[in-house]
Structures are given as C-alpha cells and as structure tokens.
PDB file of N, CA and C in Angstrom:
ATOM      1  N   MET A1218    -254.001 173.886   5.207  1.00  0.00           N
ATOM      2  CA  MET A1218    -254.443 172.610   4.621  1.00  0.00           C
ATOM      3  C   MET A1218    -253.268 172.254   3.373  1.00  0.00           C
ATOM      4  N   SER A1219    -253.266 171.120   3.197  1.00  0.00           N
ATOM      5  CA  SER A1219    -252.100 170.249   2.294  1.00  0.00           C
ATOM      6  C   SER A1219    -252.508 170.666   1.012  1.00  0.00           C
ATOM      7  N   GLN A1220    -251.841 170.388   0.110  1.00  0.00           N
ATOM      8  CA  GLN A1220    -252.285 170.372  -1.354  1.00  0.00           C
ATOM      9  C   GLN A1220    -252.446 169.297  -2.233  1.00  0.00           C
ATOM     10  N   PHE A1221    -253.631 169.209  -2.561  1.00  0.00           N
ATOM     11  CA  PHE A1221    -254.450 168.370  -3.216  1.00  0.00           C
ATOM     12  C   PHE A1221    -254.393 168.787  -4.659  1.00  0.00           C
ATOM     13  N   THR A1222    -253.646 167.551  -5.344  1.00  0.00           N
ATOM     14  CA  THR A1222    -253.538 167.951  -6.707  1.00  0.00           C
ATOM     15  C   THR A1222    -254.309 166.476  -7.497  1.00  0.00           C
ATOM     16  N   LEU A1223    -254.384 166.798  -8.885  1.00  0.00           N
ATOM     17  CA  LEU A1223    -255.126 165.951  -9.893  1.00  0.00           C
ATOM     18  C   LEU A1223    -254.381 164.710  -9.754  1.00  0.00           C
ATOM     19  N   SER A1224    -252.839 164.601  -9.534  1.00  0.00           N
ATOM     20  CA  SER A1224    -252.344 163.840 -10.100  1.00  0.00           C
ATOM     21  C   SER A1224    -252.618 162.864  -8.085  1.00  0.00           C
ATOM     22  N   ASP A1225    -253.134 163.283  -7.137  1.00  0.00           N
ATOM     23  CA  ASP A1225    -253.450 162.628  -5.947  1.00  0.00           C
ATOM     24  C   ASP A1225    -254.580 161.873  -6.207  1.00  0.00           C
ATOM     25  N   LEU A1226    -255.649 162.896  -6.819  1.00  0.00           N
ATOM     26  CA  LEU A1226    -257.392 162.135  -7.468  1.00  0.00           C
ATOM     27  C   LEU A1226    -256.840 161.051  -8.140  1.00  0.00           C
ATOM     28  N   GLU A1227    -256.063 161.043  -9.154  1.00  0.00           N
ATOM     29  CA  GLU A1227    -255.859 160.216 -10.376  1.00  0.00           C
ATOM     30  C   GLU A1227    -255.400 158.753  -9.090  1.00  0.00           C
ATOM     31  N   ALA A1228    -254.190 158.787  -8.361  1.00  0.00           N
ATOM     32  CA  ALA A1228    -253.689 157.670  -7.838  1.00  0.00           C
ATOM     33  C   ALA A1228    -255.139 156.879  -6.676  1.00  0.00           C
ATOM     34  N   ILE A1229    -255.719 157.985  -6.444  1.00  0.00           N
ATOM     35  CA  ILE A1229    -256.940 157.596  -5.758  1.00  0.00           C
ATOM     36  C   ILE A1229    -257.924 156.782  -6.679  1.00  0.00           C
ATOM     37  N   VAL A1230    -258.146 157.054  -7.683  1.00  0.00           N
ATOM     38  CA  VAL A1230    -259.472 156.601  -8.904  1.00  0.00           C
ATOM     39  C   VAL A1230    -258.327 155.184  -9.324  1.00  0.00           C
ATOM     40  N   ALA A1231    -257.331 155.108  -9.331  1.00  0.00           N
ATOM     41  CA  ALA A1231    -256.601 153.801  -9.783  1.00  0.00           C
ATOM     42  C   ALA A1231    -256.617 152.801  -8.763  1.00  0.00           C
ATOM     43  N   GLU A1232    -256.525 153.122  -7.660  1.00  0.00           N
ATOM     44  CA  GLU A1232    -256.454 152.512  -6.134  1.00  0.00           C
ATOM     45  C   GLU A1232    -257.775 151.747  -6.107  1.00  0.00           C
ATOM     46  N   ARG A1233    -258.772 153.185  -6.105  1.00  0.00           N
ATOM     47  CA  ARG A1233    -260.675 152.441  -6.285  1.00  0.00           C
ATOM     48  C   ARG A1233    -260.799 151.442  -7.042  1.00  0.00           C
ATOM     49  N   ALA A1234    -260.182 151.445  -8.183  1.00  0.00           N
ATOM     50  CA  ALA A1234    -260.619 150.947  -9.136  1.00  0.00           C
ATOM     51  C   ALA A1234    -260.366 149.453  -9.206  1.00  0.00           C
ATOM     52  N   GLN A1235    -259.843 149.440  -8.154  1.00  0.00           N
ATOM     53  CA  GLN A1235    -259.005 147.652  -7.727  1.00  0.00           C
ATOM     54  C   GLN A1235    -260.031 147.257  -7.176  1.00  0.00           C
ATOM     55  N   ALA A1236    -260.735 147.709  -6.206  1.00  0.00           N
ATOM     56  CA  ALA A1236    -261.988 147.578  -5.376  1.00  0.00           C
ATOM     57  C   ALA A1236    -262.546 146.431  -5.775  1.00  0.00           C
ATOM     58  N   SER A1237    -263.512 146.385  -4.966  1.00  0.00           N
ATOM     59  CA  SER A1237    -264.908 145.258  -5.173  1.00  0.00           C
ATOM     60  C   SER A1237    -266.064 146.406  -6.023  1.00  0.00           C
ATOM     61  N   PRO A1238    -266.656 146.319  -6.762  1.00  0.00           N
ATOM     62  CA  PRO A1238    -267.912 147.184  -7.028  1.00  0.00           C
ATOM     63  C   PRO A1238    -268.826 147.461  -5.965  1.00  0.00           C
ATOM     64  N   SER A1239    -269.089 146.161  -4.790  1.00  0.00           N
ATOM     65  CA  SER A1239    -270.071 146.740  -4.011  1.00  0.00           C
ATOM     66  C   SER A1239    -269.451 147.685  -2.815  1.00  0.00           C
ATOM     67  N   GLU A1240    -268.425 147.683  -3.033  1.00  0.00           N
ATOM     68  CA  GLU A1240    -267.735 148.506  -1.970  1.00  0.00           C
ATOM     69  C   GLU A1240    -267.069 150.072  -2.431  1.00  0.00           C
ATOM     70  N   SER A1241    -267.422 149.923  -3.771  1.00  0.00           N
ATOM     71  CA  SER A1241    -266.566 151.329  -4.074  1.00  0.00           C
ATOM     72  C   SER A1241    -267.350 152.052  -5.519  1.00  0.00           C
ATOM     73  N   TRP A1242    -267.604 153.387  -5.298  1.00  0.00           N
ATOM     74  CA  TRP A1242    -268.172 153.357  -6.690  1.00  0.00           C
ATOM     75  C   TRP A1242    -267.309 153.743  -7.653  1.00  0.00           C
ATOM     76  N   THR A1243    -266.246 153.970  -7.749  1.00  0.00           N
ATOM     77  CA  THR A1243    -265.420 154.178  -8.558  1.00  0.00           C
ATOM     78  C   THR A1243    -265.008 152.678  -9.304  1.00  0.00           C
ATOM     79  N   ALA A1244    -265.028 151.890  -8.491  1.00  0.00           N
ATOM     80  CA  ALA A1244    -264.542 150.061  -9.005  1.00  0.00           C
ATOM     81  C   ALA A1244    -266.049 149.636  -9.694  1.00  0.00           C
ATOM     82  N   LYS A1245    -267.264 150.189  -9.296  1.00  0.00           N
ATOM     83  CA  LYS A1245    -268.320 150.103  -9.916  1.00  0.00           C
ATOM     84  C   LYS A1245    -268.584 150.635 -11.379  1.00  0.00           C
ATOM     85  N   LEU A1246    -268.033 151.596 -11.319  1.00  0.00           N
ATOM     86  CA  LEU A1246    -268.075 152.706 -12.500  1.00  0.00           C
ATOM     87  C   LEU A1246    -267.182 151.885 -13.771  1.00  0.00           C
ATOM     88  N   VAL A1247    -265.896 151.467 -13.149  1.00  0.00           N
ATOM     89  CA  VAL A1247    -265.143 150.874 -13.953  1.00  0.00           C
ATOM     90  C   VAL A1247    -265.810 149.685 -14.560  1.00  0.00           C
ATOM     91  N   SER A1248    -266.393 148.924 -13.412  1.00  0.00           N
ATOM     92  CA  SER A1248    -266.583 147.611 -13.972  1.00  0.00           C
ATOM     93  C   SER A1248    -268.129 147.484 -15.286  1.00  0.00           C
ATOM     94  N   GLN A1249    -268.404 148.916 -14.889  1.00  0.00           N
ATOM     95  CA  GLN A1249    -269.208 148.864 -16.037  1.00  0.00           C
ATOM     96  C   GLN A1249    -268.901 149.336 -17.490  1.00  0.00           C
ATOM     97  N   GLY A1250    -267.822 149.785 -17.322  1.00  0.00           N
ATOM     98  CA  GLY A1250    -267.069 149.920 -18.986  1.00  0.00           C
ATOM     99  C   GLY A1250    -266.694 151.338 -19.264  1.00  0.00           C
ATOM    100  N   GLN A1251    -266.284 151.517 -20.047  1.00  0.00           N
ATOM    101  CA  GLN A1251    -266.277 152.814 -20.606  1.00  0.00           C
ATOM    102  C   GLN A1251    -267.818 153.655 -20.851  1.00  0.00           C
ATOM    103  N   PRO A1252    -268.262 152.912 -21.669  1.00  0.00           N
ATOM    104  CA  PRO A1252    -269.653 153.682 -22.270  1.00  0.00           C
ATOM    105  C   PRO A1252    -270.317 154.134 -21.166  1.00  0.00           C
ATOM    106  N   ARG A1253    -270.563 153.572 -20.083  1.00  0.00           N
ATOM    107  CA  ARG A1253    -271.070 154.230 -18.735  1.00  0.00           C
ATOM    108  C   ARG A1253    -270.646 155.338 -18.471  1.00  0.00           C
ATOM    109  N   ALA A1254    -269.025 155.286 -18.063  1.00  0.00           N
ATOM    110  CA  ALA A1254    -267.836 156.173 -17.639  1.00  0.00           C
ATOM    111  C   ALA A1254    -268.344 157.200 -18.252  1.00  0.00           C
ATOM    112  N   ALA A1255    -268.040 157.078 -19.557  1.00  0.00           N
ATOM    113  CA  ALA A1255    -268.136 158.454 -20.790  1.00  0.00           C
ATOM    114  C   ALA A1255    -269.890 159.040 -20.541  1.00  0.00           C
ATOM    115  N   LYS A1256    -270.800 158.620 -20.325  1.00  0.00           N
ATOM    116  CA  LYS A1256    -272.236 159.030 -20.121  1.00  0.00           C
ATOM    117  C   LYS A1256    -271.874 159.539 -18.887  1.00  0.00           C
ATOM    118  N   LYS A1257    -271.670 159.054 -18.038  1.00  0.00           N
ATOM    119  CA  LYS A1257    -271.424 159.630 -16.353  1.00  0.00           C
ATOM    120  C   LYS A1257    -270.645 161.420 -16.995  1.00  0.00           C
ATOM    121  N   LEU A1258    -269.663 161.086 -17.719  1.00  0.00           N
ATOM    122  CA  LEU A1258    -268.504 162.185 -17.700  1.00  0.00           C
ATOM    123  C   LEU A1258    -269.560 163.397 -18.665  1.00  0.00           C
ATOM    124  N   GLY A1259    -270.517 163.017 -19.223  1.00  0.00           N
ATOM    125  CA  GLY A1259    -270.958 163.947 -19.857  1.00  0.00           C
ATOM    126  C   GLY A1259    -272.090 164.648 -19.087  1.00  0.00           C
ATOM    127  N   GLU A1260    -272.609 163.706 -18.361  1.00  0.00           N
ATOM    128  CA  GLU A1260    -274.021 164.064 -17.339  1.00  0.00           C
ATOM    129  C   GLU A1260    -273.508 165.239 -16.605  1.00  0.00           C
ATOM    130  N   GLU A1261    -272.386 164.874 -16.113  1.00  0.00           N
ATOM    131  CA  GLU A1261    -271.273 165.943 -15.206  1.00  0.00           C
ATOM    132  C   GLU A1261    -271.200 167.355 -15.655  1.00  0.00           C
ATOM    133  N   ALA A1262    -270.586 167.028 -17.111  1.00  0.00           N
ATOM    134  CA  ALA A1262    -270.198 168.333 -17.546  1.00  0.00           C
ATOM    135  C   ALA A1262    -271.504 169.135 -18.491  1.00  0.00           C
ATOM    136  N   VAL A1263    -272.347 168.272 -18.307  1.00  0.00           N
ATOM    137  CA  VAL A1263    -273.594 169.492 -18.478  1.00  0.00           C
ATOM    138  C   VAL A1263    -274.126 170.127 -17.287  1.00  0.00           C
ATOM    139  N   GLU A1264    -274.201 169.225 -16.097  1.00  0.00           N
ATOM    140  CA  GLU A1264    -274.361 169.693 -14.609  1.00  0.00           C
ATOM    141  C   GLU A1264    -273.443 170.889 -14.425  1.00  0.00           C
ATOM    142  N   ALA A1265    -272.050 170.629 -14.756  1.00  0.00           N
ATOM    143  CA  ALA A1265    -271.127 172.068 -14.592  1.00  0.00           C
ATOM    144  C   ALA A1265    -271.798 173.275 -15.312  1.00  0.00           C
ATOM    145  N   VAL A1266    -271.837 172.847 -16.590  1.00  0.00           N
ATOM    146  CA  VAL A1266    -272.870 174.083 -17.189  1.00  0.00           C
ATOM    147  C   VAL A1266    -273.939 174.763 -16.703  1.00  0.00           C
ATOM    148  N   ILE A1267    -274.920 173.907 -16.223  1.00  0.00           N
ATOM    149  CA  ILE A1267    -275.941 174.421 -15.656  1.00  0.00           C
ATOM    150  C   ILE A1267    -275.645 175.272 -14.409  1.00  0.00           C
ATOM    151  N   ALA A1268    -274.434 174.614 -13.962  1.00  0.00           N
ATOM    152  CA  ALA A1268    -274.527 175.460 -12.544  1.00  0.00           C
ATOM    153  C   ALA A1268    -273.428 177.150 -13.121  1.00  0.00           C
ATOM    154  N   ALA A1269    -272.785 176.993 -14.029  1.00  0.00           N
ATOM    155  CA  ALA A1269    -271.943 178.448 -14.561  1.00  0.00           C
ATOM    156  C   ALA A1269    -273.086 178.899 -14.600  1.00  0.00           C
ATOM    157  N   ILE A1270    -273.990 178.423 -15.492  1.00  0.00           N
ATOM    158  CA  ILE A1270    -275.119 179.685 -15.866  1.00  0.00           C
ATOM    159  C   ILE A1270    -275.957 179.970 -15.150  1.00  0.00           C
ATOM    160  N   GLY A1271    -276.074 179.400 -14.123  1.00  0.00           N
ATOM    161  CA  GLY A1271    -276.847 179.534 -12.601  1.00  0.00           C
ATOM    162  C   GLY A1271    -276.146 180.772 -11.980  1.00  0.00           C
ATOM    163  N   GLY A1272    -274.675 180.201 -11.886  1.00  0.00           N
ATOM    164  CA  GLY A1272    -273.998 181.513 -11.346  1.00  0.00           C
ATOM    165  C   GLY A1272    -273.480 181.125  -9.552  1.00  0.00           C
ATOM    166  N   ASP A1273    -274.113 179.887  -9.179  1.00  0.00           N
ATOM    167  CA  ASP A1273    -274.132 179.686  -7.894  1.00  0.00           C
ATOM    168  C   ASP A1273    -272.673 179.135  -7.707  1.00  0.00           C
ATOM    169  N   ARG A1274    -271.886 179.385  -7.233  1.00  0.00           N
ATOM    170  CA  ARG A1274    -270.282 179.531  -6.966  1.00  0.00           C
ATOM    171  C   ARG A1274    -269.875 178.126  -6.078  1.00  0.00           C
ATOM    172  N   GLN A1275    -270.797 177.891  -5.204  1.00  0.00           N
ATOM    173  CA  GLN A1275    -270.747 176.571  -4.306  1.00  0.00           C
ATOM    174  C   GLN A1275    -271.286 175.085  -5.264  1.00  0.00           C
ATOM    175  N   GLU A1276    -272.099 175.544  -6.048  1.00  0.00           N
ATOM    176  CA  GLU A1276    -272.870 174.405  -6.967  1.00  0.00           C
ATOM    177  C   GLU A1276    -271.798 173.909  -8.343  1.00  0.00           C
ATOM    178  N   MET A1277    -271.057 175.341  -8.611  1.00  0.00           N
ATOM    179  CA  MET A1277    -270.090 175.078  -9.999  1.00  0.00           C
ATOM    180  C   MET A1277    -269.186 174.473  -9.299  1.00  0.00           C
ATOM    181  N   ILE A1278    -268.216 174.897  -7.748  1.00  0.00           N
ATOM    182  CA  ILE A1278    -267.406 173.839  -7.279  1.00  0.00           C
ATOM    183  C   ILE A1278    -267.163 173.047  -7.239  1.00  0.00           C
ATOM    184  N   ALA A1279    -268.734 172.352  -6.697  1.00  0.00           N
ATOM    185  CA  ALA A1279    -269.177 170.690  -6.455  1.00  0.00           C
ATOM    186  C   ALA A1279    -269.291 170.048  -7.925  1.00  0.00           C
ATOM    187  N   GLU A1280    -269.667 170.576  -8.593  1.00  0.00           N
ATOM    188  CA  GLU A1280    -269.879 169.999 -10.147  1.00  0.00           C
ATOM    189  C   GLU A1280    -268.559 169.967 -11.081  1.00  0.00           C
ATOM    190  N   SER A1281    -267.710 170.880 -10.688  1.00  0.00           N
ATOM    191  CA  SER A1281    -266.523 170.880 -11.289  1.00  0.00           C
ATOM    192  C   SER A1281    -265.625 169.531 -10.736  1.00  0.00           C
ATOM    193  N   ALA A1282    -265.988 169.484  -9.383  1.00  0.00           N
ATOM    194  CA  ALA A1282    -264.824 168.412  -8.785  1.00  0.00           C
ATOM    195  C   ALA A1282    -265.521 166.785  -9.806  1.00  0.00           C
ATOM    196  N   ASP A1283    -267.188 166.757  -9.553  1.00  0.00           N
ATOM    197  CA  ASP A1283    -267.723 165.515 -10.124  1.00  0.00           C
ATOM    198  C   ASP A1283    -266.964 165.639 -11.609  1.00  0.00           C
ATOM    199  N   LEU A1284    -266.939 166.489 -12.219  1.00  0.00           N
ATOM    200  CA  LEU A1284    -266.394 166.572 -13.886  1.00  0.00           C
ATOM    201  C   LEU A1284    -264.937 166.109 -13.847  1.00  0.00           C
ATOM    202  N   LEU A1285    -264.060 166.491 -12.585  1.00  0.00           N
ATOM    203  CA  LEU A1285    -262.812 166.290 -12.849  1.00  0.00           C
ATOM    204  C   LEU A1285    -262.551 164.909 -12.443  1.00  0.00           C
ATOM    205  N   TYR A1286    -263.132 164.458 -11.546  1.00  0.00           N
ATOM    206  CA  TYR A1286    -262.981 162.873 -10.807  1.00  0.00           C
ATOM    207  C   TYR A1286    -263.575 161.758 -11.764  1.00  0.00           C
ATOM    208  N   HIS A1287    -265.035 162.273 -12.752  1.00  0.00           N
ATOM    209  CA  HIS A1287    -264.900 161.347 -14.138  1.00  0.00           C
ATOM    210  C   HIS A1287    -263.840 161.282 -15.255  1.00  0.00           C
ATOM    211  N   LEU A1288    -263.874 162.200 -15.418  1.00  0.00           N
ATOM    212  CA  LEU A1288    -262.839 162.699 -16.389  1.00  0.00           C
ATOM    213  C   LEU A1288    -261.873 161.568 -15.985  1.00  0.00           C
ATOM    214  N   LEU A1289    -260.909 161.731 -14.990  1.00  0.00           N
ATOM    215  CA  LEU A1289    -260.016 160.646 -14.773  1.00  0.00           C
ATOM    216  C   LEU A1289    -260.614 159.137 -14.494  1.00  0.00           C
ATOM    217  N   VAL A1290    -261.590 158.870 -14.286  1.00  0.00           N
ATOM    218  CA  VAL A1290    -261.999 157.707 -14.102  1.00  0.00           C
ATOM    219  C   VAL A1290    -262.248 157.366 -16.087  1.00  0.00           C
ATOM    220  N   VAL A1291    -262.272 158.090 -16.873  1.00  0.00           N
ATOM    221  CA  VAL A1291    -262.486 157.813 -18.253  1.00  0.00           C
ATOM    222  C   VAL A1291    -261.167 157.634 -18.741  1.00  0.00           C
ATOM    223  N   LEU A1292    -260.278 158.886 -18.519  1.00  0.00           N
ATOM    224  CA  LEU A1292    -258.806 158.548 -19.000  1.00  0.00           C
ATOM    225  C   LEU A1292    -258.350 157.328 -18.203  1.00  0.00           C
ATOM    226  N   LYS A1293    -258.523 156.529 -16.924  1.00  0.00           N
ATOM    227  CA  LYS A1293    -258.284 155.281 -16.629  1.00  0.00           C
ATOM    228  C   LYS A1293    -258.847 154.411 -17.314  1.00  0.00           C
ATOM    229  N   LEU A1294    -259.454 154.338 -17.462  1.00  0.00           N
ATOM    230  CA  LEU A1294    -260.120 153.290 -18.737  1.00  0.00           C
ATOM    231  C   LEU A1294    -259.641 152.832 -20.338  1.00  0.00           C
ATOM    232  N   ALA A1295    -259.259 154.516 -20.103  1.00  0.00           N
ATOM    233  CA  ALA A1295    -258.563 154.402 -21.596  1.00  0.00           C
ATOM    234  C   ALA A1295    -257.497 154.272 -22.021  1.00  0.00           C
ATOM    235  N   GLY A1296    -256.818 153.890 -20.575  1.00  0.00           N
ATOM    236  CA  GLY A1296    -255.065 154.135 -20.244  1.00  0.00           C
ATOM    237  C   GLY A1296    -254.363 155.057 -20.896  1.00  0.00           C
ATOM    238  N   ILE A1297    -254.709 156.130 -20.457  1.00  0.00           N
ATOM    239  CA  ILE A1297    -254.216 157.637 -20.584  1.00  0.00           C
ATOM    240  C   ILE A1297    -254.022 157.814 -19.203  1.00  0.00           C
ATOM    241  N   PRO A1298    -252.682 158.319 -19.094  1.00  0.00           N
ATOM    242  CA  PRO A1298    -251.958 158.427 -17.949  1.00  0.00           C
ATOM    243  C   PRO A1298    -252.679 160.227 -17.931  1.00  0.00           C
ATOM    244  N   LEU A1299    -253.076 161.124 -16.911  1.00  0.00           N
ATOM    245  CA  LEU A1299    -252.792 162.270 -16.698  1.00  0.00           C
ATOM    246  C   LEU A1299    -251.833 163.154 -16.784  1.00  0.00           C
ATOM    247  N   GLN A1300    -250.482 162.594 -16.834  1.00  0.00           N
ATOM    248  CA  GLN A1300    -249.282 163.013 -17.447  1.00  0.00           C
ATOM    249  C   GLN A1300    -249.408 163.423 -18.756  1.00  0.00           C
ATOM    250  N   ASP A1301    -250.408 162.328 -19.746  1.00  0.00           N
ATOM    251  CA  ASP A1301    -250.151 162.964 -21.037  1.00  0.00           C
ATOM    252  C   ASP A1301    -250.992 163.807 -21.400  1.00  0.00           C
ATOM    253  N   VAL A1302    -252.114 163.852 -20.565  1.00  0.00           N
ATOM    254  CA  VAL A1302    -252.743 165.502 -21.130  1.00  0.00           C
ATOM    255  C   VAL A1302    -252.101 166.271 -20.251  1.00  0.00           C
ATOM    256  N   MET A1303    -251.747 166.652 -19.118  1.00  0.00           N
ATOM    257  CA  MET A1303    -250.730 167.784 -19.115  1.00  0.00           C
ATOM    258  C   MET A1303    -250.062 168.012 -20.159  1.00  0.00           C
ATOM    259  N   SER A1304    -249.058 167.166 -20.723  1.00  0.00           N
ATOM    260  CA  SER A1304    -248.305 167.537 -21.165  1.00  0.00           C
ATOM    261  C   SER A1304    -248.744 168.211 -22.555  1.00  0.00           C
ATOM    262  N   GLU A1305    -249.819 167.646 -22.889  1.00  0.00           N
ATOM    263  CA  GLU A1305    -250.764 168.257 -24.301  1.00  0.00           C
ATOM    264  C   GLU A1305    -250.960 169.630 -23.753  1.00  0.00           C
ATOM    265  N   LEU A1306    -251.500 169.944 -22.665  1.00  0.00           N
ATOM    266  CA  LEU A1306    -251.532 171.399 -22.056  1.00  0.00           C
ATOM    267  C   LEU A1306    -250.230 172.241 -22.309  1.00  0.00           C
ATOM    268  N   ALA A1307    -249.300 171.785 -21.920  1.00  0.00           N
ATOM    269  CA  ALA A1307    -247.621 172.170 -21.809  1.00  0.00           C
ATOM    270  C   ALA A1307    -247.379 172.716 -23.266  1.00  0.00           C
ATOM    271  N   ARG A1308    -247.671 171.822 -24.086  1.00  0.00           N
ATOM    272  CA  ARG A1308    -247.328 171.954 -25.364  1.00  0.00           C
ATOM    273  C   ARG A1308    -248.111 173.096 -26.232  1.00  0.00           C
ATOM    274  N   ARG A1309    -249.628 173.256 -25.450  1.00  0.00           N
ATOM    275  CA  ARG A1309    -250.671 174.287 -26.031  1.00  0.00           C
ATOM    276  C   ARG A1309    -250.461 175.650 -25.589  1.00  0.00           C
ATOM    277  N   THR A1310    -249.416 175.623 -24.217  1.00  0.00           N
ATOM    278  CA  THR A1310    -249.705 176.868 -23.581  1.00  0.00           C
ATOM    279  C   THR A1310    -248.521 177.300 -24.249  1.00  0.00           C
ATOM    280  N   GLY A1311    -247.425 177.030 -24.907  1.00  0.00           N
ATOM    281  CA  GLY A1311    -246.273 177.614 -25.592  1.00  0.00           C
ATOM    282  C   GLY A1311    -246.832 178.467 -26.714  1.00  0.00           C
ATOM    283  N   GLN A1312    -247.802 178.666 -27.024  1.00  0.00           N
ATOM    284  CA  GLN A1312    -248.531 179.512 -28.805  1.00  0.00           C
ATOM    285  C   GLN A1312    -249.623 179.954 -27.874  1.00  0.00           C
ATOM    286  N   SER A1313    -250.341 181.124 -28.552  1.00  0.00           N
ATOM    287  CA  SER A1313    -251.532 181.393 -28.497  1.00  0.00           C
ATOM    288  C   SER A1313    -252.711 180.567 -28.996  1.00  0.00           C
ATOM    289  N   GLY A1314    -253.693 180.446 -28.263  1.00  0.00           N
ATOM    290  CA  GLY A1314    -254.715 179.586 -28.465  1.00  0.00           C
ATOM    291  C   GLY A1314    -255.057 179.747 -29.788  1.00  0.00           C
ATOM    292  N   LEU A1315    -255.456 180.862 -30.292  1.00  0.00           N
ATOM    293  CA  LEU A1315    -255.719 180.888 -31.891  1.00  0.00           C
ATOM    294  C   LEU A1315    -254.851 180.361 -32.856  1.00  0.00           C
ATOM    295  N   ALA A1316    -253.342 180.540 -32.397  1.00  0.00           N
ATOM    296  CA  ALA A1316    -252.307 180.283 -33.632  1.00  0.00           C
ATOM    297  C   ALA A1316    -252.360 178.165 -33.054  1.00  0.00           C
ATOM    298  N   GLU A1317    -252.729 177.800 -31.767  1.00  0.00           N
ATOM    299  CA  GLU A1317    -253.023 176.620 -32.085  1.00  0.00           C
ATOM    300  C   GLU A1317    -254.373 175.742 -32.803  1.00  0.00           C
ATOM    301  N   LYS A1318    -255.414 176.921 -32.822  1.00  0.00           N
ATOM    302  CA  LYS A1318    -256.259 176.235 -32.956  1.00  0.00           C
ATOM    303  C   LYS A1318    -256.284 176.075 -34.857  1.00  0.00           C
ATOM    304  N   ALA A1319    -255.458 177.009 -35.569  1.00  0.00           N
ATOM    305  CA  ALA A1319    -255.483 177.060 -36.631  1.00  0.00           C
ATOM    306  C   ALA A1319    -254.407 176.385 -37.114  1.00  0.00           C
ATOM    307  N   GLY A1320    -253.255 175.755 -36.105  1.00  0.00           N
ATOM    308  CA  GLY A1320    -252.568 174.566 -36.937  1.00  0.00           C
ATOM    309  C   GLY A1320    -253.288 173.234 -36.565  1.00  0.00           C
ATOM    310  N   ARG A1321    -254.653 173.096 -36.163  1.00  0.00           N
ATOM    311  CA  ARG A1321    -254.858 171.582 -36.361  1.00  0.00           C
ATOM    312  C   ARG A1321    -255.422 171.349 -37.329  1.00  0.00           C
ATOM    313  N   PRO A1322    -255.481 170.402 -37.927  1.00  0.00           N
ATOM    314  CA  PRO A1322    -255.959 169.252 -39.021  1.00  0.00           C
ATOM    315  C   PRO A1322    -257.141 169.990 -39.152  1.00  0.00           C
ATOM    316  N   ALA A1323    -257.525 170.119 -40.597  1.00  0.00           N
ATOM    317  CA  ALA A1323    -258.984 170.565 -40.650  1.00  0.00           C
ATOM    318  C   ALA A1323    -259.907 169.029 -40.770  1.00  0.00           C
ATOM    319  N   GLN A1324    -260.953 169.442 -40.033  1.00  0.00           N
ATOM    320  CA  GLN A1324    -261.840 168.028 -40.359  1.00  0.00           C
ATOM    321  C   GLN A1324    -262.959 168.143 -41.305  1.00  0.00           C
TER     322      GLN A1324
END
C-alpha cells in the first residue's frame, strides 16, 4: 500500500476545487463559500465526537477522514496552506502542551 498523506489530499482538494460544481462535491462546497464549508466542518467534527464516544472504531476512522477532508477545504478557502498548519504544530511540539498553553495571550 502506498503512503497517502494530507499533502496528497490537499493537492486533490485544490484540483477538484477547480472543477464544475455539477461534477465535484469539492467544487460545489467551494462554490458555496466559507460559511457553508465551515458549517460542514463543524458537522463533521460533531460526528467524529459522537463516533469517539460510541467507541465504533470503523465509524471513528470514517468520520475522522471526513473531518480532515472538510478541514482542508476550509483551509483552501481561507488561503492557508497545510504547511502553515504543520509548521505551527512543529513549533508547538518543541515544548510541553501546558507550557505552550500558558504562553498564549490571555483572552
């Protein structure tokens, strides 16, 4: 089995975003704009939570895939490359999560 990465998925999302909305779910979602894509991301996040609570491994895998896909669509619409997110994750792993959280500005 070949190694499929989030970068591969990001490239697929970018390619399919250029297709006709009548031929591609990605293009249709992109054409509906960020509010619709973000709403769909939220729905998928809730479904992943429900799957996690339910303890169904296959459902959790499927919902996690949906969540990652919709996150990449939202990032595409926002003009944020996946590499920017990966760089932020790399920065955060240089310290403990508690130290990182303590260093955030108060809200």
